[in-house]
Amino acid sequence: MTASAASISGGADHGARHVAIIMDGNGRWAKGRHLPRAVGHQRGVEAVRVLARAARSMGLEALTLYAFSSENWRRPADEISDLMGLLKRFIRSDIEEFVANGVRLKIIGDYRALSADIVALLDDALARTAGNRGTTLVIALNYGSQAEIARAAAAAAAKGPITPETIEAELDTADLPPLDLLIRTSGEVRLSNFLLWQAAYAEMVFTDVLWPDFTPAHLEEALAAFARRDRRYGGR
Ligand code: FPP
C-alpha cells in the first residue's frame, strides 16, 4: 500500500495507526548535564507523559513504549528500583487523566513477575481503563520479544496448527493494529529484542535525539517521514 492509500484507510493524514518507541538515552542525557542517571529517567517519564497526551491529538490508535526489558534486570539494583518507583508514581499520578480522556492502558510483557504492589496497581489501572476507546497506551514491562514469540508459538501449538496467523493471534499485541512505525532514540540502531515479529513490515526511524529531549514535534517529524515512504510489503 502506498502512503497515500494508507492515509485513506488510516484515521489521520500520516496514515499511521500504531507507533512504537524504544526510549533510549536517559543515562547519556543525565551524564551530559553532570546529573544522576535517576534524573535522566525522571525526565524520561516527563517525555512519556507529554507524548502520551500528544498521541491522541495525532490520531494514533496505539502508542507502544519500551519501558523495561526482560534484560534490564541486569542493571544495578538501585537503578531498577528507581525505574520501578517512577513507574508506580506515573501510574498513580496519571490514571485519572487516562480515565478522563478515554485512554486505554495495556501492558505487554511478563509484568506479573514485578513486585506485588506494582502488579496490583497495574491490574487496577488496566481494569479501570479497559472499556476506553481512545488511544491505547501500551507499556512494555519485563518484555522480551523472543520470549513473547516462544510463548505465542506454544499457545498456538496447544490449540492446533502453527501458522504465522495462529502465532500472531497469541502475541501480547494481538488486539492492537499492525505496527506501522518503530522509532528508536539516542542514535543506537538496533531492535534490542523489541517487537521483532510485529516489526516485520514496520517503517523505522532512528534519531540521535536523547529520549528526555524527544517532543511531540519529533514524533510529528517521524510521522511525516512515515507518510512519505512507499510501503510495498514485498510487492513492487
Ligand atoms: C534507556 O535509557 C531507557 C530505559 C532503560 C528505560 C526507559 C524508561 C523510562 C523512560 C522511564 C519509565 C517509563 C515509564 C512509562 C514510567 P538508558 O538508561 O539506557 O540511557 P543510556 O543508554 O544513555 O545509558
PDB file of C-alpha atoms and ligand atoms in Angstrom:
ATOM      1  CA  MET A   1       0.000   0.000   0.000  1.00  0.00           C
ATOM      2  CA  THR A   2       1.342   3.451  -0.826  1.00  0.00           C
ATOM      3  CA  ALA A   3       1.490   6.204   1.764  1.00  0.00           C
ATOM      4  CA  SER A   4      -1.441   7.953   0.087  1.00  0.00           C
ATOM      5  CA  ALA A   5      -3.557   4.794   0.127  1.00  0.00           C
ATOM      6  CA  ALA A   6      -2.629   4.346   3.774  1.00  0.00           C
ATOM      7  CA  SER A   7      -3.820   7.841   4.532  1.00  0.00           C
ATOM      8  CA  ILE A   8      -7.232   6.972   3.140  1.00  0.00           C
ATOM      9  CA  SER A   9      -7.615   3.872   5.298  1.00  0.00           C
ATOM     10  CA  GLY A  10      -5.874   5.308   8.366  1.00  0.00           C
ATOM     11  CA  GLY A  11      -7.516   7.660  10.847  1.00  0.00           C
ATOM     12  CA  ALA A  12      -5.085  10.566  10.350  1.00  0.00           C
ATOM     13  CA  ASP A  13      -3.289  12.214   7.431  1.00  0.00           C
ATOM     14  CA  HIS A  14       0.001  10.453   8.105  1.00  0.00           C
ATOM     15  CA  GLY A  15      -1.784   7.086   7.838  1.00  0.00           C
ATOM     16  CA  ALA A  16      -0.103   5.526  10.865  1.00  0.00           C
ATOM     17  CA  ARG A  17      -2.278   3.749  13.396  1.00  0.00           C
ATOM     18  CA  HIS A  18       0.335   2.190  15.656  1.00  0.00           C
ATOM     19  CA  VAL A  19       3.712   3.662  16.625  1.00  0.00           C
ATOM     20  CA  ALA A  20       6.238   2.050  18.965  1.00  0.00           C
ATOM     21  CA  ILE A  21       9.240   3.702  20.557  1.00  0.00           C
ATOM     22  CA  ILE A  22      12.472   2.396  22.046  1.00  0.00           C
ATOM     23  CA  MET A  23      13.094   5.193  24.538  1.00  0.00           C
ATOM     24  CA  ASP A  24      16.866   5.320  24.791  1.00  0.00           C
ATOM     25  CA  GLY A  25      19.369   7.840  26.099  1.00  0.00           C
ATOM     26  CA  ASN A  26      18.158   8.800  29.578  1.00  0.00           C
ATOM     27  CA  GLY A  27      21.562   7.957  31.049  1.00  0.00           C
ATOM     28  CA  ARG A  28      23.504   9.941  28.442  1.00  0.00           C
ATOM     29  CA  TRP A  29      21.119  12.876  28.826  1.00  0.00           C
ATOM     30  CA  ALA A  30      21.895  12.958  32.561  1.00  0.00           C
ATOM     31  CA  LYS A  31      25.620  12.382  32.100  1.00  0.00           C
ATOM     32  CA  GLY A  32      25.840  15.290  29.678  1.00  0.00           C
ATOM     33  CA  ARG A  33      24.478  17.530  32.417  1.00  0.00           C
ATOM     34  CA  HIS A  34      26.513  16.006  35.270  1.00  0.00           C
ATOM     35  CA  LEU A  35      23.273  14.786  36.846  1.00  0.00           C
ATOM     36  CA  PRO A  36      22.493  11.385  38.392  1.00  0.00           C
ATOM     37  CA  ARG A  37      21.062   8.779  35.996  1.00  0.00           C
ATOM     38  CA  ALA A  38      17.866   8.819  38.077  1.00  0.00           C
ATOM     39  CA  VAL A  39      17.238  12.397  36.941  1.00  0.00           C
ATOM     40  CA  GLY A  40      17.542  11.258  33.323  1.00  0.00           C
ATOM     41  CA  HIS A  41      14.899   8.604  33.962  1.00  0.00           C
ATOM     42  CA  GLN A  42      12.672  11.197  35.704  1.00  0.00           C
ATOM     43  CA  ARG A  43      12.906  13.460  32.678  1.00  0.00           C
ATOM     44  CA  GLY A  44      12.239  10.388  30.541  1.00  0.00           C
ATOM     45  CA  VAL A  45       8.926   9.878  32.318  1.00  0.00           C
ATOM     46  CA  GLU A  46       8.060  13.524  31.698  1.00  0.00           C
ATOM     47  CA  ALA A  47       8.656  12.922  27.982  1.00  0.00           C
ATOM     48  CA  VAL A  48       6.367   9.865  28.171  1.00  0.00           C
ATOM     49  CA  ARG A  49       3.617  11.935  29.770  1.00  0.00           C
ATOM     50  CA  VAL A  50       3.782  14.706  27.166  1.00  0.00           C
ATOM     51  CA  LEU A  51       3.933  12.237  24.285  1.00  0.00           C
ATOM     52  CA  ALA A  52       1.049  10.104  25.553  1.00  0.00           C
ATOM     53  CA  ARG A  53      -1.122  13.238  25.553  1.00  0.00           C
ATOM     54  CA  ALA A  54       0.046  14.213  22.065  1.00  0.00           C
ATOM     55  CA  ALA A  55      -0.562  10.731  20.607  1.00  0.00           C
ATOM     56  CA  ARG A  56      -4.289  11.244  20.934  1.00  0.00           C
ATOM     57  CA  SER A  57      -4.330  14.544  19.076  1.00  0.00           C
ATOM     58  CA  MET A  58      -2.164  12.998  16.340  1.00  0.00           C
ATOM     59  CA  GLY A  59      -4.834  10.386  15.721  1.00  0.00           C
ATOM     60  CA  LEU A  60      -2.795   7.363  16.794  1.00  0.00           C
ATOM     61  CA  GLU A  61      -4.775   4.317  17.834  1.00  0.00           C
ATOM     62  CA  ALA A  62      -1.844   2.824  19.752  1.00  0.00           C
ATOM     63  CA  LEU A  63       1.455   4.049  21.152  1.00  0.00           C
ATOM     64  CA  THR A  64       3.734   1.309  22.471  1.00  0.00           C
ATOM     65  CA  LEU A  65       6.647   2.281  24.720  1.00  0.00           C
ATOM     66  CA  TYR A  66       9.565   0.062  25.744  1.00  0.00           C
ATOM     67  CA  ALA A  67       9.862   0.933  29.442  1.00  0.00           C
ATOM     68  CA  PHE A  68      11.619  -2.117  30.898  1.00  0.00           C
ATOM     69  CA  SER A  69      13.020  -5.076  29.015  1.00  0.00           C
ATOM     70  CA  SER A  70      13.495  -8.575  30.357  1.00  0.00           C
ATOM     71  CA  GLU A  71      17.237  -7.855  30.018  1.00  0.00           C
ATOM     72  CA  ASN A  72      17.047  -4.661  32.116  1.00  0.00           C
ATOM     73  CA  TRP A  73      17.210  -6.828  35.289  1.00  0.00           C
ATOM     74  CA  ARG A  74      20.976  -6.858  34.602  1.00  0.00           C
ATOM     75  CA  ARG A  75      21.166  -3.195  35.660  1.00  0.00           C
ATOM     76  CA  PRO A  76      22.295  -2.241  39.179  1.00  0.00           C
ATOM     77  CA  ALA A  77      19.637  -2.788  41.873  1.00  0.00           C
ATOM     78  CA  ASP A  78      19.340   0.920  42.724  1.00  0.00           C
ATOM     79  CA  GLU A  79      18.631   1.814  39.091  1.00  0.00           C
ATOM     80  CA  ILE A  80      15.987  -0.926  38.830  1.00  0.00           C
ATOM     81  CA  SER A  81      14.424   0.379  41.997  1.00  0.00           C
ATOM     82  CA  ASP A  82      14.444   3.968  40.611  1.00  0.00           C
ATOM     83  CA  LEU A  83      12.703   2.773  37.434  1.00  0.00           C
ATOM     84  CA  MET A  84      10.074   0.797  39.355  1.00  0.00           C
ATOM     85  CA  GLY A  85       9.455   3.783  41.657  1.00  0.00           C
ATOM     86  CA  LEU A  86       8.971   6.042  38.638  1.00  0.00           C
ATOM     87  CA  LEU A  87       6.573   3.564  37.072  1.00  0.00           C
ATOM     88  CA  LYS A  88       4.495   3.466  40.252  1.00  0.00           C
ATOM     89  CA  ARG A  89       4.375   7.249  40.512  1.00  0.00           C
ATOM     90  CA  PHE A  90       3.497   7.575  36.835  1.00  0.00           C
ATOM     91  CA  ILE A  91       0.532   5.185  37.070  1.00  0.00           C
ATOM     92  CA  ARG A  92      -0.692   6.696  40.349  1.00  0.00           C
ATOM     93  CA  SER A  93      -0.498  10.283  39.124  1.00  0.00           C
ATOM     94  CA  ASP A  94      -1.818   9.759  35.588  1.00  0.00           C
ATOM     95  CA  ILE A  95      -4.539   7.155  35.989  1.00  0.00           C
ATOM     96  CA  GLU A  96      -7.295   9.751  36.499  1.00  0.00           C
ATOM     97  CA  GLU A  97      -6.199  11.519  33.307  1.00  0.00           C
ATOM     98  CA  PHE A  98      -6.324   8.226  31.367  1.00  0.00           C
ATOM     99  CA  VAL A  99      -9.813   7.557  32.688  1.00  0.00           C
ATOM    100  CA  ALA A 100     -10.983  11.109  31.880  1.00  0.00           C
ATOM    101  CA  ASN A 101      -9.501  11.102  28.367  1.00  0.00           C
ATOM    102  CA  GLY A 102     -10.568   7.653  27.257  1.00  0.00           C
ATOM    103  CA  VAL A 103      -7.006   6.295  27.175  1.00  0.00           C
ATOM    104  CA  ARG A 104      -6.867   2.525  27.385  1.00  0.00           C
ATOM    105  CA  LEU A 105      -3.811   1.257  29.218  1.00  0.00           C
ATOM    106  CA  LYS A 106      -2.282  -2.021  28.108  1.00  0.00           C
ATOM    107  CA  ILE A 107       0.799  -3.840  29.313  1.00  0.00           C
ATOM    108  CA  ILE A 108       2.833  -6.232  27.187  1.00  0.00           C
ATOM    109  CA  GLY A 109       5.477  -8.494  28.677  1.00  0.00           C
ATOM    110  CA  ASP A 110       5.519 -10.610  31.799  1.00  0.00           C
ATOM    111  CA  TYR A 111       4.507  -7.820  34.198  1.00  0.00           C
ATOM    112  CA  ARG A 112       3.178 -10.279  36.759  1.00  0.00           C
ATOM    113  CA  ALA A 113       6.787 -11.042  37.696  1.00  0.00           C
ATOM    114  CA  LEU A 114       7.154  -7.472  39.034  1.00  0.00           C
ATOM    115  CA  SER A 115       6.631  -6.734  42.736  1.00  0.00           C
ATOM    116  CA  ALA A 116       3.145  -7.405  44.141  1.00  0.00           C
ATOM    117  CA  ASP A 117       2.350  -3.708  44.766  1.00  0.00           C
ATOM    118  CA  ILE A 118       3.137  -2.792  41.160  1.00  0.00           C
ATOM    119  CA  VAL A 119       1.130  -5.734  39.823  1.00  0.00           C
ATOM    120  CA  ALA A 120      -1.857  -4.631  41.946  1.00  0.00           C
ATOM    121  CA  LEU A 121      -1.512  -1.020  40.794  1.00  0.00           C
ATOM    122  CA  LEU A 122      -1.296  -2.062  37.146  1.00  0.00           C
ATOM    123  CA  ASP A 123      -4.193  -4.518  37.405  1.00  0.00           C
ATOM    124  CA  ASP A 124      -6.352  -1.743  38.874  1.00  0.00           C
ATOM    125  CA  ALA A 125      -5.327   0.719  36.130  1.00  0.00           C
ATOM    126  CA  LEU A 126      -5.938  -1.910  33.426  1.00  0.00           C
ATOM    127  CA  ALA A 127      -9.394  -2.705  34.795  1.00  0.00           C
ATOM    128  CA  ARG A 128     -10.344   0.965  35.117  1.00  0.00           C
ATOM    129  CA  THR A 129      -9.367   1.786  31.532  1.00  0.00           C
ATOM    130  CA  ALA A 130     -10.323  -1.496  29.833  1.00  0.00           C
ATOM    131  CA  GLY A 131     -13.535  -0.082  28.341  1.00  0.00           C
ATOM    132  CA  ASN A 132     -11.923   3.083  26.983  1.00  0.00           C
ATOM    133  CA  ARG A 133     -11.987   3.571  23.225  1.00  0.00           C
ATOM    134  CA  GLY A 134      -9.406   6.354  22.757  1.00  0.00           C
ATOM    135  CA  THR A 135      -5.684   5.819  22.176  1.00  0.00           C
ATOM    136  CA  THR A 136      -4.250   2.629  23.647  1.00  0.00           C
ATOM    137  CA  LEU A 137      -1.106   3.417  25.627  1.00  0.00           C
ATOM    138  CA  VAL A 138       0.908   0.216  25.636  1.00  0.00           C
ATOM    139  CA  ILE A 139       3.747  -0.077  28.121  1.00  0.00           C
ATOM    140  CA  ALA A 140       6.224  -2.905  27.619  1.00  0.00           C
ATOM    141  CA  LEU A 141       7.334  -4.140  31.031  1.00  0.00           C
ATOM    142  CA  ASN A 142       9.629  -7.073  31.664  1.00  0.00           C
ATOM    143  CA  TYR A 143       9.186  -7.532  27.924  1.00  0.00           C
ATOM    144  CA  GLY A 144      11.334  -9.614  25.605  1.00  0.00           C
ATOM    145  CA  SER A 145      10.192 -10.297  22.056  1.00  0.00           C
ATOM    146  CA  GLN A 146      11.822 -13.717  21.668  1.00  0.00           C
ATOM    147  CA  ALA A 147      10.111 -14.979  24.844  1.00  0.00           C
ATOM    148  CA  GLU A 148       6.808 -13.491  23.645  1.00  0.00           C
ATOM    149  CA  ILE A 149       7.096 -15.334  20.308  1.00  0.00           C
ATOM    150  CA  ALA A 150       8.020 -18.592  22.069  1.00  0.00           C
ATOM    151  CA  ARG A 151       5.004 -18.255  24.416  1.00  0.00           C
ATOM    152  CA  ALA A 152       2.733 -17.458  21.456  1.00  0.00           C
ATOM    153  CA  ALA A 153       4.013 -20.437  19.428  1.00  0.00           C
ATOM    154  CA  ALA A 154       3.449 -22.783  22.371  1.00  0.00           C
ATOM    155  CA  ALA A 155      -0.079 -21.426  22.889  1.00  0.00           C
ATOM    156  CA  ALA A 156      -0.824 -21.791  19.162  1.00  0.00           C
ATOM    157  CA  ALA A 157       0.531 -25.354  19.126  1.00  0.00           C
ATOM    158  CA  ALA A 158      -1.693 -26.297  22.064  1.00  0.00           C
ATOM    159  CA  LYS A 159      -4.728 -25.255  20.022  1.00  0.00           C
ATOM    160  CA  GLY A 160      -3.865 -26.615  16.561  1.00  0.00           C
ATOM    161  CA  PRO A 161      -1.616 -25.971  13.585  1.00  0.00           C
ATOM    162  CA  ILE A 162       1.222 -23.471  13.915  1.00  0.00           C
ATOM    163  CA  THR A 163       1.000 -20.826  11.200  1.00  0.00           C
ATOM    164  CA  PRO A 164       2.014 -17.156  11.130  1.00  0.00           C
ATOM    165  CA  GLU A 165      -1.639 -16.287  11.718  1.00  0.00           C
ATOM    166  CA  THR A 166      -2.141 -18.622  14.685  1.00  0.00           C
ATOM    167  CA  ILE A 167       1.100 -17.401  16.303  1.00  0.00           C
ATOM    168  CA  GLU A 168       0.154 -13.771  15.716  1.00  0.00           C
ATOM    169  CA  ALA A 169      -3.203 -14.342  17.392  1.00  0.00           C
ATOM    170  CA  GLU A 170      -1.374 -15.354  20.596  1.00  0.00           C
ATOM    171  CA  LEU A 171       1.085 -12.450  20.750  1.00  0.00           C
ATOM    172  CA  ASP A 172       0.663  -9.875  23.533  1.00  0.00           C
ATOM    173  CA  THR A 173      -0.176  -7.358  20.793  1.00  0.00           C
ATOM    174  CA  ALA A 174      -2.937  -9.457  19.161  1.00  0.00           C
ATOM    175  CA  ASP A 175      -5.636  -6.864  19.846  1.00  0.00           C
ATOM    176  CA  LEU A 176      -3.623  -3.893  18.517  1.00  0.00           C
ATOM    177  CA  PRO A 177      -3.461  -2.500  14.970  1.00  0.00           C
ATOM    178  CA  PRO A 178      -0.425  -3.683  12.950  1.00  0.00           C
ATOM    179  CA  LEU A 179       2.767  -1.845  13.851  1.00  0.00           C
ATOM    180  CA  ASP A 180       3.343   0.939  11.322  1.00  0.00           C
ATOM    181  CA  LEU A 181       6.336   2.820  12.649  1.00  0.00           C
ATOM    182  CA  LEU A 182       9.120   1.972  15.065  1.00  0.00           C
ATOM    183  CA  ILE A 183      11.259   4.797  16.436  1.00  0.00           C
ATOM    184  CA  ARG A 184      14.481   4.494  18.435  1.00  0.00           C
ATOM    185  CA  THR A 185      16.078   7.494  20.063  1.00  0.00           C
ATOM    186  CA  SER A 186      19.681   8.238  21.033  1.00  0.00           C
ATOM    187  CA  GLY A 187      21.482   7.171  17.866  1.00  0.00           C
ATOM    188  CA  GLU A 188      21.551   3.419  18.541  1.00  0.00           C
ATOM    189  CA  VAL A 189      20.449   1.389  15.524  1.00  0.00           C
ATOM    190  CA  ARG A 190      19.146  -1.941  16.792  1.00  0.00           C
ATOM    191  CA  LEU A 191      15.887  -3.525  17.959  1.00  0.00           C
ATOM    192  CA  SER A 192      17.078  -4.876  21.333  1.00  0.00           C
ATOM    193  CA  ASN A 193      14.537  -7.721  21.447  1.00  0.00           C
ATOM    194  CA  PHE A 194      11.560  -5.361  20.956  1.00  0.00           C
ATOM    195  CA  LEU A 195       8.551  -6.289  18.766  1.00  0.00           C
ATOM    196  CA  LEU A 196      10.638  -8.466  16.430  1.00  0.00           C
ATOM    197  CA  TRP A 197       7.607 -10.190  14.923  1.00  0.00           C
ATOM    198  CA  GLN A 198       5.461  -7.060  14.786  1.00  0.00           C
ATOM    199  CA  ALA A 199       8.223  -5.073  13.073  1.00  0.00           C
ATOM    200  CA  ALA A 200       8.218  -7.344  10.002  1.00  0.00           C
ATOM    201  CA  TYR A 201       6.779  -4.580   7.789  1.00  0.00           C
ATOM    202  CA  ALA A 202       7.091  -1.574  10.079  1.00  0.00           C
ATOM    203  CA  GLU A 203       8.912   1.501   8.874  1.00  0.00           C
ATOM    204  CA  MET A 204      11.811   2.523  11.109  1.00  0.00           C
ATOM    205  CA  VAL A 205      13.080   5.901  12.188  1.00  0.00           C
ATOM    206  CA  PHE A 206      16.318   6.209  14.146  1.00  0.00           C
ATOM    207  CA  THR A 207      17.055   9.592  15.632  1.00  0.00           C
ATOM    208  CA  ASP A 208      20.018  10.982  17.568  1.00  0.00           C
ATOM    209  CA  VAL A 209      17.691  12.845  19.941  1.00  0.00           C
ATOM    210  CA  LEU A 210      18.047  11.535  23.514  1.00  0.00           C
ATOM    211  CA  TRP A 211      14.767  10.326  24.983  1.00  0.00           C
ATOM    212  CA  PRO A 212      14.249  13.120  27.577  1.00  0.00           C
ATOM    213  CA  ASP A 213      14.581  15.650  24.720  1.00  0.00           C
ATOM    214  CA  PHE A 214      12.058  13.847  22.496  1.00  0.00           C
ATOM    215  CA  THR A 215       8.965  16.027  21.992  1.00  0.00           C
ATOM    216  CA  PRO A 216       5.679  15.736  20.084  1.00  0.00           C
ATOM    217  CA  ALA A 217       7.360  17.764  17.309  1.00  0.00           C
ATOM    218  CA  HIS A 218       9.881  14.917  16.897  1.00  0.00           C
ATOM    219  CA  LEU A 219       7.024  12.424  16.698  1.00  0.00           C
ATOM    220  CA  GLU A 220       5.320  14.585  14.084  1.00  0.00           C
ATOM    221  CA  GLU A 221       8.565  14.655  12.092  1.00  0.00           C
ATOM    222  CA  ALA A 222       8.793  10.852  12.239  1.00  0.00           C
ATOM    223  CA  LEU A 223       5.146  10.546  11.160  1.00  0.00           C
ATOM    224  CA  ALA A 224       5.812  12.898   8.247  1.00  0.00           C
ATOM    225  CA  ALA A 225       8.774  10.713   7.202  1.00  0.00           C
ATOM    226  CA  PHE A 226       6.485   7.675   7.515  1.00  0.00           C
ATOM    227  CA  ALA A 227       3.854   9.294   5.295  1.00  0.00           C
ATOM    228  CA  ARG A 228       6.481   9.859   2.561  1.00  0.00           C
ATOM    229  CA  ARG A 229       7.537   6.214   2.478  1.00  0.00           C
ATOM    230  CA  ASP A 230       6.279   3.795  -0.117  1.00  0.00           C
ATOM    231  CA  ARG A 231       5.269   0.635   1.723  1.00  0.00           C
ATOM    232  CA  ARG A 232       5.334  -2.286  -0.672  1.00  0.00           C
ATOM    233  CA  TYR A 233       5.086  -5.263   1.691  1.00  0.00           C
ATOM    234  CA  GLY A 234       7.354  -7.270  -0.588  1.00  0.00           C
ATOM    235  CA  GLY A 235       5.466  -6.320  -3.768  1.00  0.00           C
ATOM    236  CA  ARG A 236       6.566  -3.748  -6.364  1.00  0.00           C
TER     237      ARG A 236
HETATM  238  C1  FPP B   1      17.009   3.964  28.285  1.00  0.00           C
HETATM  239  O1  FPP B   1      17.876   4.884  28.826  1.00  0.00           O
HETATM  240  C2  FPP B   1      15.737   3.914  28.924  1.00  0.00           C
HETATM  241  C3  FPP B   1      15.320   2.915  29.767  1.00  0.00           C
HETATM  242  C4  FPP B   1      16.135   1.787  30.224  1.00  0.00           C
HETATM  243  C5  FPP B   1      14.001   2.858  30.273  1.00  0.00           C
HETATM  244  C6  FPP B   1      13.017   3.839  29.752  1.00  0.00           C
HETATM  245  C7  FPP B   1      12.261   4.262  30.899  1.00  0.00           C
HETATM  246  C8  FPP B   1      11.666   5.452  31.079  1.00  0.00           C
HETATM  247  C9  FPP B   1      11.597   6.497  30.049  1.00  0.00           C
HETATM  248  C10 FPP B   1      11.060   5.758  32.372  1.00  0.00           C
HETATM  249  C11 FPP B   1       9.988   4.795  32.833  1.00  0.00           C
HETATM  250  C12 FPP B   1       8.833   4.739  31.919  1.00  0.00           C
HETATM  251  C13 FPP B   1       7.531   4.807  32.286  1.00  0.00           C
HETATM  252  C14 FPP B   1       6.462   4.532  31.312  1.00  0.00           C
HETATM  253  C15 FPP B   1       7.108   5.167  33.652  1.00  0.00           C
HETATM  254  P1  FPP B   1      19.317   4.365  29.228  1.00  0.00           P
HETATM  255  O2  FPP B   1      19.375   4.364  30.718  1.00  0.00           O
HETATM  256  O3  FPP B   1      19.608   3.066  28.598  1.00  0.00           O
HETATM  257  O4  FPP B   1      20.190   5.503  28.623  1.00  0.00           O
HETATM  258  P2  FPP B   1      21.720   5.382  28.168  1.00  0.00           P
HETATM  259  O5  FPP B   1      21.761   4.359  27.059  1.00  0.00           O
HETATM  260  O6  FPP B   1      22.024   6.771  27.698  1.00  0.00           O
HETATM  261  O7  FPP B   1      22.514   4.989  29.371  1.00  0.00           O
END
